[in-house]
Short mmCIF file of N, CA, C and O (backbone and C1' of nucleotides) in Angstrom, two decimals:
data_model
loop_
_atom_site.label_atom_id
_atom_site.label_comp_id
_atom_site.label_asym_id
_atom_site.label_seq_id
_atom_site.Cartn_x
_atom_site.Cartn_y
_atom_site.Cartn_z
N MET L 1 119.22 106.69 97.51
CA MET L 1 118.32 107.38 96.57
C MET L 1 116.86 107.10 96.94
O MET L 1 116.53 106.07 97.51
N THR L 2 116.04 108.01 96.64
CA THR L 2 114.64 107.83 96.99
C THR L 2 113.88 107.07 95.92
O THR L 2 112.71 106.83 96.03
N GLN L 3 114.59 106.71 94.87
CA GLN L 3 113.91 106.00 93.81
C GLN L 3 113.52 104.60 94.27
O GLN L 3 114.06 104.08 95.25
N ILE L 4 112.63 104.00 93.54
CA ILE L 4 112.16 102.67 93.91
C ILE L 4 112.86 101.63 93.03
O ILE L 4 112.95 101.82 91.83
N PRO L 5 113.34 100.57 93.64
CA PRO L 5 114.02 99.52 92.87
C PRO L 5 113.06 98.91 91.86
O PRO L 5 111.85 98.83 92.11
N PRO L 6 113.55 98.48 90.73
CA PRO L 6 112.70 97.88 89.71
C PRO L 6 112.08 96.58 90.20
O PRO L 6 112.70 95.82 90.92
N GLY L 7 110.86 96.37 89.81
CA GLY L 7 110.19 95.14 90.20
C GLY L 7 109.61 95.24 91.60
O GLY L 7 109.11 94.27 92.14
N GLN L 8 109.65 96.42 92.19
CA GLN L 8 109.10 96.56 93.53
C GLN L 8 108.10 97.71 93.58
O GLN L 8 108.12 98.61 92.76
N LEU L 9 107.25 97.68 94.57
CA LEU L 9 106.24 98.71 94.70
C LEU L 9 106.43 99.50 95.98
O LEU L 9 107.02 99.02 96.94
N ALA L 10 105.92 100.69 96.00
CA ALA L 10 105.99 101.52 97.20
C ALA L 10 104.67 102.28 97.37
O ALA L 10 104.03 102.63 96.38
N THR L 11 104.32 102.51 98.59
CA THR L 11 103.08 103.24 98.85
C THR L 11 103.41 104.72 99.06
O THR L 11 104.54 105.08 99.38
N TYR L 12 102.42 105.55 98.93
CA TYR L 12 102.62 106.99 99.12
C TYR L 12 103.14 107.25 100.53
O TYR L 12 104.00 108.11 100.74
N GLY L 13 102.63 106.48 101.48
CA GLY L 13 103.08 106.66 102.84
C GLY L 13 104.57 106.37 102.97
O GLY L 13 105.28 107.04 103.70
N GLN L 14 105.02 105.36 102.26
CA GLN L 14 106.43 105.02 102.30
C GLN L 14 107.26 106.15 101.73
O GLN L 14 108.27 106.56 102.29
N ILE L 15 106.83 106.65 100.60
CA ILE L 15 107.55 107.75 99.96
C ILE L 15 107.57 108.95 100.90
O ILE L 15 108.61 109.56 101.14
N ALA L 16 106.41 109.25 101.44
CA ALA L 16 106.32 110.41 102.33
C ALA L 16 107.27 110.23 103.51
O ALA L 16 108.04 111.13 103.84
N ASP L 17 107.24 109.07 104.10
CA ASP L 17 108.10 108.82 105.24
C ASP L 17 109.57 108.87 104.81
O ASP L 17 110.43 109.35 105.53
N ARG L 18 109.81 108.37 103.62
CA ARG L 18 111.18 108.33 103.09
C ARG L 18 111.75 109.76 102.94
O ARG L 18 112.91 109.99 103.17
N ILE L 19 110.89 110.66 102.54
CA ILE L 19 111.35 112.04 102.35
C ILE L 19 111.18 112.86 103.63
O ILE L 19 111.41 114.05 103.64
N GLY L 20 110.79 112.16 104.68
CA GLY L 20 110.65 112.87 105.95
C GLY L 20 109.37 113.66 106.03
O GLY L 20 109.31 114.71 106.62
N ALA L 21 108.33 113.12 105.39
CA ALA L 21 107.06 113.84 105.40
C ALA L 21 105.96 112.86 105.81
O ALA L 21 105.00 112.64 105.09
N TYR L 22 106.12 112.28 106.99
CA TYR L 22 105.14 111.31 107.45
C TYR L 22 103.75 111.94 107.58
O TYR L 22 103.59 112.97 108.19
N GLY L 23 102.79 111.29 106.98
CA GLY L 23 101.42 111.81 107.03
C GLY L 23 101.09 112.70 105.85
O GLY L 23 99.98 113.20 105.74
N ARG L 24 102.07 112.92 104.99
CA ARG L 24 101.82 113.78 103.84
C ARG L 24 101.70 112.99 102.55
O ARG L 24 102.12 113.44 101.49
N ALA L 25 101.17 111.78 102.64
CA ALA L 25 101.04 110.93 101.46
C ALA L 25 100.25 111.66 100.37
O ALA L 25 100.52 111.51 99.18
N ARG L 26 99.29 112.46 100.78
CA ARG L 26 98.48 113.16 99.79
C ARG L 26 99.34 114.10 98.96
O ARG L 26 99.18 114.24 97.77
N GLN L 27 100.24 114.77 99.62
CA GLN L 27 101.10 115.70 98.88
C GLN L 27 101.99 114.93 97.92
O GLN L 27 102.33 115.42 96.86
N VAL L 28 102.36 113.72 98.30
CA VAL L 28 103.17 112.89 97.40
C VAL L 28 102.36 112.60 96.14
O VAL L 28 102.84 112.78 95.02
N GLY L 29 101.16 112.18 96.33
CA GLY L 29 100.29 111.90 95.19
C GLY L 29 100.05 113.16 94.38
O GLY L 29 100.06 113.14 93.15
N TRP L 30 99.86 114.24 95.09
CA TRP L 30 99.62 115.52 94.40
C TRP L 30 100.85 115.88 93.56
O TRP L 30 100.75 116.33 92.43
N ALA L 31 102.01 115.66 94.14
CA ALA L 31 103.25 115.99 93.43
C ALA L 31 103.40 115.12 92.20
O ALA L 31 103.73 115.61 91.11
N LEU L 32 103.14 113.83 92.37
CA LEU L 32 103.26 112.92 91.23
C LEU L 32 102.23 113.29 90.17
O LEU L 32 102.49 113.19 88.98
N GLY L 33 101.08 113.70 90.63
CA GLY L 33 100.00 114.05 89.71
C GLY L 33 100.37 115.18 88.77
O GLY L 33 99.95 115.22 87.63
N ARG L 34 101.16 116.12 89.26
CA ARG L 34 101.52 117.24 88.40
C ARG L 34 102.85 116.99 87.69
O ARG L 34 103.39 117.87 87.03
N LEU L 35 103.36 115.75 87.82
CA LEU L 35 104.57 115.41 87.09
C LEU L 35 104.28 115.32 85.60
O LEU L 35 103.23 114.83 85.21
N PRO L 36 105.18 115.80 84.79
CA PRO L 36 105.01 115.70 83.34
C PRO L 36 105.33 114.28 82.89
O PRO L 36 106.07 113.56 83.55
N LEU L 37 104.77 113.91 81.80
CA LEU L 37 105.03 112.58 81.25
C LEU L 37 105.76 112.72 79.93
O LEU L 37 105.31 113.46 79.07
N PRO L 38 106.88 112.00 79.77
CA PRO L 38 107.43 111.13 80.80
C PRO L 38 108.18 111.91 81.87
O PRO L 38 108.51 113.07 81.69
N SER L 39 108.42 111.24 82.99
CA SER L 39 109.12 111.90 84.08
C SER L 39 110.24 110.98 84.59
O SER L 39 110.15 109.77 84.47
N PRO L 40 111.28 111.55 85.15
CA PRO L 40 112.40 110.77 85.69
C PRO L 40 112.02 110.07 86.98
O PRO L 40 112.82 109.39 87.57
N VAL L 41 110.80 110.25 87.40
CA VAL L 41 110.35 109.65 88.65
C VAL L 41 109.52 108.39 88.37
O VAL L 41 108.64 108.42 87.51
N PRO L 42 109.83 107.31 89.06
CA PRO L 42 109.09 106.05 88.87
C PRO L 42 107.71 106.10 89.50
O PRO L 42 107.37 105.25 90.31
N TRP L 43 106.94 107.07 89.16
CA TRP L 43 105.58 107.21 89.71
C TRP L 43 104.77 105.95 89.45
O TRP L 43 103.82 105.65 90.14
N GLN L 44 105.18 105.21 88.41
CA GLN L 44 104.45 104.01 88.06
C GLN L 44 104.53 102.96 89.16
O GLN L 44 103.66 102.12 89.30
N ARG L 45 105.58 103.02 89.96
CA ARG L 45 105.75 102.03 91.03
C ARG L 45 105.13 102.51 92.34
O ARG L 45 105.27 101.89 93.35
N VAL L 46 104.50 103.65 92.28
CA VAL L 46 103.88 104.18 93.50
C VAL L 46 102.38 103.92 93.49
O VAL L 46 101.67 104.35 92.58
N VAL L 47 101.95 103.18 94.48
CA VAL L 47 100.52 102.86 94.58
C VAL L 47 100.06 103.16 96.01
O VAL L 47 100.88 103.45 96.89
N ASN L 48 98.80 103.07 96.24
CA ASN L 48 98.29 103.36 97.58
C ASN L 48 98.43 102.14 98.49
O ASN L 48 98.69 101.03 98.03
N ALA L 49 98.25 102.35 99.77
CA ALA L 49 98.44 101.30 100.77
C ALA L 49 97.40 100.20 100.62
O ALA L 49 97.55 99.14 101.21
N ARG L 50 96.39 100.42 99.84
CA ARG L 50 95.37 99.41 99.62
C ARG L 50 95.86 98.35 98.65
O ARG L 50 95.17 97.41 98.34
N GLY L 51 97.05 98.56 98.10
CA GLY L 51 97.59 97.61 97.14
C GLY L 51 96.89 97.78 95.80
O GLY L 51 96.76 96.84 95.03
N ARG L 52 96.48 98.99 95.50
CA ARG L 52 95.81 99.23 94.23
C ARG L 52 96.32 100.52 93.61
O ARG L 52 96.77 101.42 94.30
N ILE L 53 96.22 100.58 92.31
CA ILE L 53 96.62 101.80 91.64
C ILE L 53 95.60 102.88 91.96
O ILE L 53 94.41 102.63 91.96
N SER L 54 96.11 104.04 92.25
CA SER L 54 95.21 105.14 92.60
C SER L 54 94.61 105.76 91.35
O SER L 54 95.29 106.47 90.62
N PHE L 55 93.38 105.47 91.14
CA PHE L 55 92.70 106.03 89.97
C PHE L 55 92.22 107.43 90.26
O PHE L 55 92.08 107.84 91.40
N SER L 56 91.95 108.11 89.19
CA SER L 56 91.41 109.46 89.32
C SER L 56 90.70 109.83 88.02
O SER L 56 91.20 109.58 86.94
N GLY L 57 89.56 110.39 88.17
CA GLY L 57 88.78 110.75 86.98
C GLY L 57 89.57 111.51 85.94
O GLY L 57 89.32 111.37 84.75
N SER L 58 90.54 112.27 86.39
CA SER L 58 91.31 113.08 85.45
C SER L 58 92.52 112.31 84.91
O SER L 58 93.34 112.87 84.23
N ARG L 59 92.62 111.05 85.29
CA ARG L 59 93.78 110.27 84.88
C ARG L 59 93.38 108.96 84.24
O ARG L 59 94.12 108.01 84.27
N GLU L 60 92.20 108.89 83.73
CA GLU L 60 91.71 107.62 83.21
C GLU L 60 92.60 107.06 82.13
O GLU L 60 92.45 105.93 81.71
N GLY L 61 93.51 107.86 81.64
CA GLY L 61 94.41 107.37 80.61
C GLY L 61 95.70 106.85 81.20
O GLY L 61 96.04 105.67 81.09
N SER L 62 96.42 107.73 81.89
CA SER L 62 97.74 107.37 82.40
C SER L 62 97.66 106.28 83.47
O SER L 62 98.60 105.53 83.66
N ASP L 63 96.56 106.19 84.16
CA ASP L 63 96.49 105.19 85.21
C ASP L 63 96.56 103.79 84.62
O ASP L 63 97.20 102.91 85.15
N TRP L 64 95.94 103.61 83.48
CA TRP L 64 96.00 102.30 82.84
C TRP L 64 97.39 102.09 82.26
O TRP L 64 97.90 100.96 82.22
N ILE L 65 98.00 103.15 81.82
CA ILE L 65 99.37 103.03 81.34
C ILE L 65 100.26 102.57 82.48
O ILE L 65 101.15 101.74 82.30
N GLN L 66 100.00 103.09 83.64
CA GLN L 66 100.76 102.67 84.81
C GLN L 66 100.59 101.17 85.02
O GLN L 66 101.54 100.47 85.31
N ARG L 67 99.39 100.69 84.84
CA ARG L 67 99.14 99.25 85.01
C ARG L 67 99.99 98.46 84.03
O ARG L 67 100.64 97.48 84.40
N GLU L 68 100.02 98.90 82.81
CA GLU L 68 100.82 98.21 81.80
C GLU L 68 102.30 98.26 82.16
O GLU L 68 103.03 97.30 81.98
N MET L 69 102.72 99.40 82.69
CA MET L 69 104.12 99.56 83.05
C MET L 69 104.50 98.57 84.16
O MET L 69 105.56 97.95 84.12
N LEU L 70 103.65 98.44 85.14
CA LEU L 70 103.93 97.52 86.24
C LEU L 70 103.98 96.10 85.72
O LEU L 70 104.84 95.31 86.13
N ILE L 71 103.08 95.75 84.85
CA ILE L 71 103.09 94.41 84.27
C ILE L 71 104.41 94.18 83.53
O ILE L 71 105.01 93.12 83.59
N ALA L 72 104.85 95.24 82.85
CA ALA L 72 106.12 95.16 82.12
C ALA L 72 107.28 94.99 83.10
O ALA L 72 108.31 94.42 82.76
N GLU L 73 107.09 95.49 84.31
CA GLU L 73 108.15 95.37 85.32
C GLU L 73 108.19 93.96 85.88
O GLU L 73 109.12 93.58 86.57
N GLY L 74 107.15 93.20 85.61
CA GLY L 74 107.10 91.84 86.12
C GLY L 74 106.12 91.71 87.27
O GLY L 74 106.07 90.71 87.95
N ILE L 75 105.34 92.76 87.48
CA ILE L 75 104.37 92.73 88.57
C ILE L 75 102.97 92.48 88.00
O ILE L 75 102.48 93.27 87.19
N PRO L 76 102.35 91.39 88.38
CA PRO L 76 101.00 91.07 87.89
C PRO L 76 99.99 92.06 88.46
O PRO L 76 99.87 92.22 89.67
N VAL L 77 99.24 92.68 87.58
CA VAL L 77 98.24 93.65 88.02
C VAL L 77 96.86 93.17 87.63
O VAL L 77 96.64 92.72 86.51
N ASP L 78 95.97 93.24 88.54
CA ASP L 78 94.60 92.80 88.28
C ASP L 78 93.90 93.79 87.35
O ASP L 78 94.34 94.92 87.18
N SER L 79 92.80 93.36 86.78
CA SER L 79 92.06 94.23 85.86
C SER L 79 91.54 95.46 86.60
O SER L 79 91.26 96.48 85.99
N GLU L 80 91.41 95.33 87.90
CA GLU L 80 90.91 96.46 88.69
C GLU L 80 92.06 97.31 89.21
O GLU L 80 91.87 98.24 89.97
N GLY L 81 93.29 96.93 88.84
CA GLY L 81 94.44 97.69 89.28
C GLY L 81 94.96 97.20 90.62
O GLY L 81 95.71 97.91 91.28
N ARG L 82 94.60 96.00 91.00
CA ARG L 82 95.06 95.49 92.29
C ARG L 82 96.44 94.84 92.13
O ARG L 82 96.71 94.16 91.15
N LEU L 83 97.30 95.09 93.11
CA LEU L 83 98.66 94.57 93.05
C LEU L 83 98.95 93.70 94.26
O LEU L 83 98.43 93.93 95.34
N PRO L 84 99.79 92.69 94.07
CA PRO L 84 100.18 91.81 95.17
C PRO L 84 101.16 92.50 96.11
O PRO L 84 102.33 92.12 96.18
N LEU L 85 100.70 93.45 96.83
CA LEU L 85 101.58 94.12 97.81
C LEU L 85 102.02 93.06 98.82
O LEU L 85 101.41 92.05 98.97
N GLY L 86 103.02 93.29 99.55
CA GLY L 86 103.49 92.28 100.48
C GLY L 86 104.37 91.30 99.76
O GLY L 86 105.18 90.60 100.35
N ARG L 87 104.22 91.26 98.46
CA ARG L 87 105.05 90.35 97.67
C ARG L 87 106.04 91.17 96.85
O ARG L 87 107.15 90.76 96.60
N TYR L 88 105.61 92.35 96.47
CA TYR L 88 106.46 93.23 95.68
C TYR L 88 106.68 94.57 96.40
O TYR L 88 107.22 95.49 95.83
N LEU L 89 106.24 94.64 97.63
CA LEU L 89 106.39 95.89 98.36
C LEU L 89 107.87 96.23 98.57
O LEU L 89 108.66 95.38 98.96
N TRP L 90 108.18 97.45 98.30
CA TRP L 90 109.56 97.92 98.41
C TRP L 90 109.99 97.91 99.89
O TRP L 90 109.32 98.44 100.74
N ARG L 91 111.18 97.36 100.10
CA ARG L 91 111.68 97.33 101.48
C ARG L 91 112.95 98.16 101.58
O ARG L 91 114.03 97.69 101.25
N PRO L 92 112.84 99.40 101.97
CA PRO L 92 113.99 100.30 102.09
C PRO L 92 115.06 99.72 103.01
O PRO L 92 114.80 99.36 104.13
N ASP L 93 116.26 99.66 102.47
CA ASP L 93 117.40 99.20 103.28
C ASP L 93 117.17 97.82 103.87
O ASP L 93 117.69 97.50 104.92
N ALA L 94 116.40 97.02 103.17
CA ALA L 94 116.15 95.67 103.67
C ALA L 94 117.29 94.75 103.25
O ALA L 94 117.16 93.86 102.44
N SER L 95 118.45 95.02 103.82
CA SER L 95 119.61 94.20 103.47
C SER L 95 119.67 92.94 104.34
O SER L 95 119.70 93.06 105.56
N PRO L 96 119.71 91.82 103.76
CA PRO L 96 119.77 90.55 104.50
C PRO L 96 121.16 90.40 105.08
O PRO L 96 121.30 90.22 106.23
P DT I 1 97.80 137.18 104.40
"O5'" DT I 1 96.25 136.77 104.31
"C5'" DT I 1 95.30 137.81 104.58
"C4'" DT I 1 93.89 137.27 104.55
"C3'" DT I 1 93.70 135.99 105.36
"O3'" DT I 1 92.44 136.05 106.02
"C1'" DT I 1 93.21 135.58 103.07
P DG I 2 91.95 134.81 106.97
"O5'" DG I 2 91.01 133.97 105.95
"C5'" DG I 2 89.96 134.64 105.27
"C4'" DG I 2 89.12 133.64 104.48
"C3'" DG I 2 88.87 132.33 105.23
"O3'" DG I 2 87.52 131.96 105.08
"C1'" DG I 2 89.94 131.90 103.15
P DA I 3 86.99 130.56 105.74
"O5'" DA I 3 86.65 129.68 104.44
"C5'" DA I 3 85.85 130.26 103.40
"C4'" DA I 3 85.81 129.32 102.18
"C3'" DA I 3 85.43 127.89 102.55
"O3'" DA I 3 84.54 127.37 101.57
"C1'" DA I 3 87.57 127.94 101.52
P DT I 4 84.10 125.81 101.60
"O5'" DT I 4 85.08 125.16 100.52
"C5'" DT I 4 85.21 125.78 99.24
"C4'" DT I 4 86.02 124.89 98.29
"C3'" DT I 4 85.73 123.40 98.47
"O3'" DT I 4 85.50 122.82 97.20
"C1'" DT I 4 88.05 123.84 98.69
P DT I 5 85.18 121.24 97.06
"O5'" DT I 5 86.62 120.66 96.65
"C5'" DT I 5 87.31 121.29 95.58
"C4'" DT I 5 88.67 120.63 95.39
"C3'" DT I 5 88.61 119.11 95.34
"O3'" DT I 5 89.36 118.65 94.22
"C1'" DT I 5 90.18 119.84 96.95
P DG I 6 89.07 117.19 93.74
"O5'" DG I 6 90.48 116.51 94.14
"C5'" DG I 6 91.69 117.04 93.63
"C4'" DG I 6 92.87 116.39 94.34
"C3'" DG I 6 92.71 114.88 94.48
"O3'" DG I 6 93.92 114.21 94.13
"C1'" DG I 6 93.08 115.86 96.60
P DA I 7 93.80 113.61 92.66
"O5'" DA I 7 94.67 112.28 92.77
"C5'" DA I 7 94.00 111.02 92.80
"C4'" DA I 7 95.00 109.96 93.21
"C3'" DA I 7 95.89 110.36 94.39
"O3'" DA I 7 96.00 109.29 95.28
"C1'" DA I 7 97.21 109.70 92.56
P DC I 8 94.88 109.04 96.44
"O5'" DC I 8 95.78 109.37 97.71
"C5'" DC I 8 97.17 109.19 97.75
"C4'" DC I 8 97.61 108.91 99.18
"C3'" DC I 8 97.29 107.48 99.63
"O3'" DC I 8 98.34 106.96 100.44
"C1'" DC I 8 96.21 109.06 101.03
P DT I 9 98.23 105.48 100.99
"O5'" DT I 9 97.70 105.76 102.47
"C5'" DT I 9 98.47 106.60 103.32
"C4'" DT I 9 98.02 106.39 104.76
"C3'" DT I 9 97.77 104.91 105.10
"O3'" DT I 9 98.37 104.60 106.35
"C1'" DT I 9 95.80 106.21 105.49
P DG I 10 98.44 103.13 106.96
"O5'" DG I 10 97.39 103.16 108.17
"C5'" DG I 10 97.41 104.24 109.09
"C4'" DG I 10 96.16 104.17 109.96
"C3'" DG I 10 95.85 102.73 110.38
"O3'" DG I 10 95.67 102.68 111.79
"C1'" DG I 10 93.95 103.75 109.31
P DG I 11 95.39 101.22 112.45
"O5'" DG I 11 93.84 101.41 112.82
"C5'" DG I 11 93.41 102.63 113.42
"C4'" DG I 11 91.89 102.64 113.54
"C3'" DG I 11 91.32 101.29 114.00
"O3'" DG I 11 90.31 101.49 114.98
"C1'" DG I 11 90.35 101.93 111.92
P DT I 12 89.63 100.20 115.68
"O5'" DT I 12 88.18 100.18 114.99
"C5'" DT I 12 87.36 101.34 115.09
"C4'" DT I 12 86.07 101.16 114.27
"C3'" DT I 12 85.33 99.85 114.59
"O3'" DT I 12 83.94 100.11 114.79
"C1'" DT I 12 85.69 100.05 112.27
P DC I 13 82.92 98.89 115.20
"O5'" DC I 13 82.19 98.60 113.82
"C5'" DC I 13 81.53 99.66 113.11
"C4'" DC I 13 80.68 99.12 111.96
"C3'" DC I 13 79.98 97.80 112.29
"O3'" DC I 13 78.64 97.82 111.80
"C1'" DC I 13 81.38 97.52 110.41
P DC M 1 92.54 89.78 100.95
"O5'" DC M 1 90.96 90.19 100.90
"C5'" DC M 1 90.09 89.47 100.07
"C4'" DC M 1 88.79 90.24 99.80
"C3'" DC M 1 89.02 91.68 99.36
"O3'" DC M 1 88.19 91.96 98.24
"C1'" DC M 1 87.61 91.62 101.27
P DG M 2 88.23 93.29 97.40
"O5'" DG M 2 86.95 94.09 97.91
"C5'" DG M 2 85.67 93.49 97.83
"C4'" DG M 2 84.62 94.39 98.49
"C3'" DG M 2 84.80 95.87 98.12
"O3'" DG M 2 83.54 96.42 97.74
"C1'" DG M 2 84.77 95.60 100.47
P DA M 3 83.47 97.91 97.25
"O5'" DA M 3 82.80 98.66 98.52
"C5'" DA M 3 81.58 98.16 99.05
"C4'" DA M 3 81.18 98.97 100.28
"C3'" DA M 3 81.25 100.48 100.08
"O3'" DA M 3 80.07 101.09 100.61
"C1'" DA M 3 82.53 99.84 101.98
P DC M 4 79.93 102.69 100.60
"O5'" DC M 4 80.42 103.11 102.07
"C5'" DC M 4 79.75 102.57 103.21
"C4'" DC M 4 80.11 103.36 104.48
"C3'" DC M 4 80.27 104.85 104.26
"O3'" DC M 4 79.58 105.57 105.28
"C1'" DC M 4 82.23 103.94 105.25
P DC M 5 79.64 107.13 105.38
"O5'" DC M 5 80.75 107.32 106.51
"C5'" DC M 5 80.62 106.60 107.74
"C4'" DC M 5 81.69 107.04 108.74
"C3'" DC M 5 81.91 108.56 108.79
"O3'" DC M 5 81.97 108.99 110.14
"C1'" DC M 5 83.95 107.46 108.30
P DA M 6 82.08 110.53 110.50
"O5'" DA M 6 83.64 110.66 110.81
"C5'" DA M 6 84.23 109.82 111.79
"C4'" DA M 6 85.71 110.10 111.94
"C3'" DA M 6 86.06 111.60 111.99
"O3'" DA M 6 86.98 111.85 113.05
"C1'" DA M 6 87.26 110.54 110.25
P DG M 7 87.63 113.31 113.22
"O5'" DG M 7 89.10 113.10 112.60
"C5'" DG M 7 89.88 111.98 113.05
"C4'" DG M 7 91.30 112.07 112.50
"C3'" DG M 7 91.88 113.48 112.56
"O3'" DG M 7 93.22 113.40 113.04
"C1'" DG M 7 91.92 112.69 110.33
P DC M 8 94.01 114.72 113.41
"O5'" DC M 8 94.87 114.95 112.08
"C5'" DC M 8 95.81 113.98 111.66
"C4'" DC M 8 96.38 114.30 110.29
"C3'" DC M 8 96.69 115.77 110.10
"O3'" DC M 8 98.06 116.00 110.43
"C1'" DC M 8 95.65 114.81 108.17
P DC M 9 98.57 117.50 110.66
"O5'" DC M 9 99.00 117.91 109.17
"C5'" DC M 9 99.95 117.14 108.46
"C4'" DC M 9 100.10 117.65 107.04
"C3'" DC M 9 100.30 119.16 106.96
"O3'" DC M 9 101.52 119.44 106.30
"C1'" DC M 9 98.57 118.43 105.46
P DA M 10 102.02 120.97 106.25
"O5'" DA M 10 101.87 121.19 104.68
"C5'" DA M 10 102.34 120.18 103.80
"C4'" DA M 10 101.84 120.44 102.37
"C3'" DA M 10 102.05 121.88 101.92
"O3'" DA M 10 102.61 121.89 100.63
"C1'" DA M 10 99.76 121.25 101.69
P DA M 11 103.07 123.27 100.00
"O5'" DA M 11 102.10 123.33 98.75
"C5'" DA M 11 102.02 122.20 97.87
"C4'" DA M 11 100.89 122.37 96.87
"C3'" DA M 11 100.93 123.70 96.11
"O3'" DA M 11 100.62 123.48 94.76
"C1'" DA M 11 98.87 123.48 97.25
P DT M 12 100.58 124.75 93.79
"O5'" DT M 12 99.00 125.00 93.68
"C5'" DT M 12 98.12 123.86 93.54
"C4'" DT M 12 96.72 124.31 93.18
"C3'" DT M 12 96.65 125.58 92.34
"O3'" DT M 12 95.72 125.41 91.28
"C1'" DT M 12 95.39 125.85 94.35
P DC M 13 95.42 126.59 90.25
"O5'" DC M 13 94.10 127.28 90.82
"C5'" DC M 13 92.91 126.50 91.00
"C4'" DC M 13 91.75 127.39 91.44
"C3'" DC M 13 91.66 128.70 90.66
"O3'" DC M 13 90.30 129.02 90.35
"C1'" DC M 13 91.90 129.15 92.98
#
DNA sequence: TGATTGACTGGTC
DNA sequence: CGACCAGCCAATC
């Protein structure tokens, strides 16, 4: 499944690559952006490769909700929306 | 049809 | 680590 495991984060690039759309991270964000709320998609676990929540002037509300959601998932989020990527980064098929 | 925009990314300073 | 620039593709108006 292309969904993201709970307690883990994924970047737009990862999602794009996962769906076979390498380099189309923008379209991923665009797609999530037009998702209705609530949505069956864990958009809340999708952040940019900078390890930060992607803010947008038109999303000043939901973006903070996303921060709260991640915190609820057990992921510490900074006041600026910074996330400990590398620690919670989703690892597709990372079976030990 | 064409120009513009965008929840991005990577590399460099 | 933060800021800046350049590249990239698709959807929208």
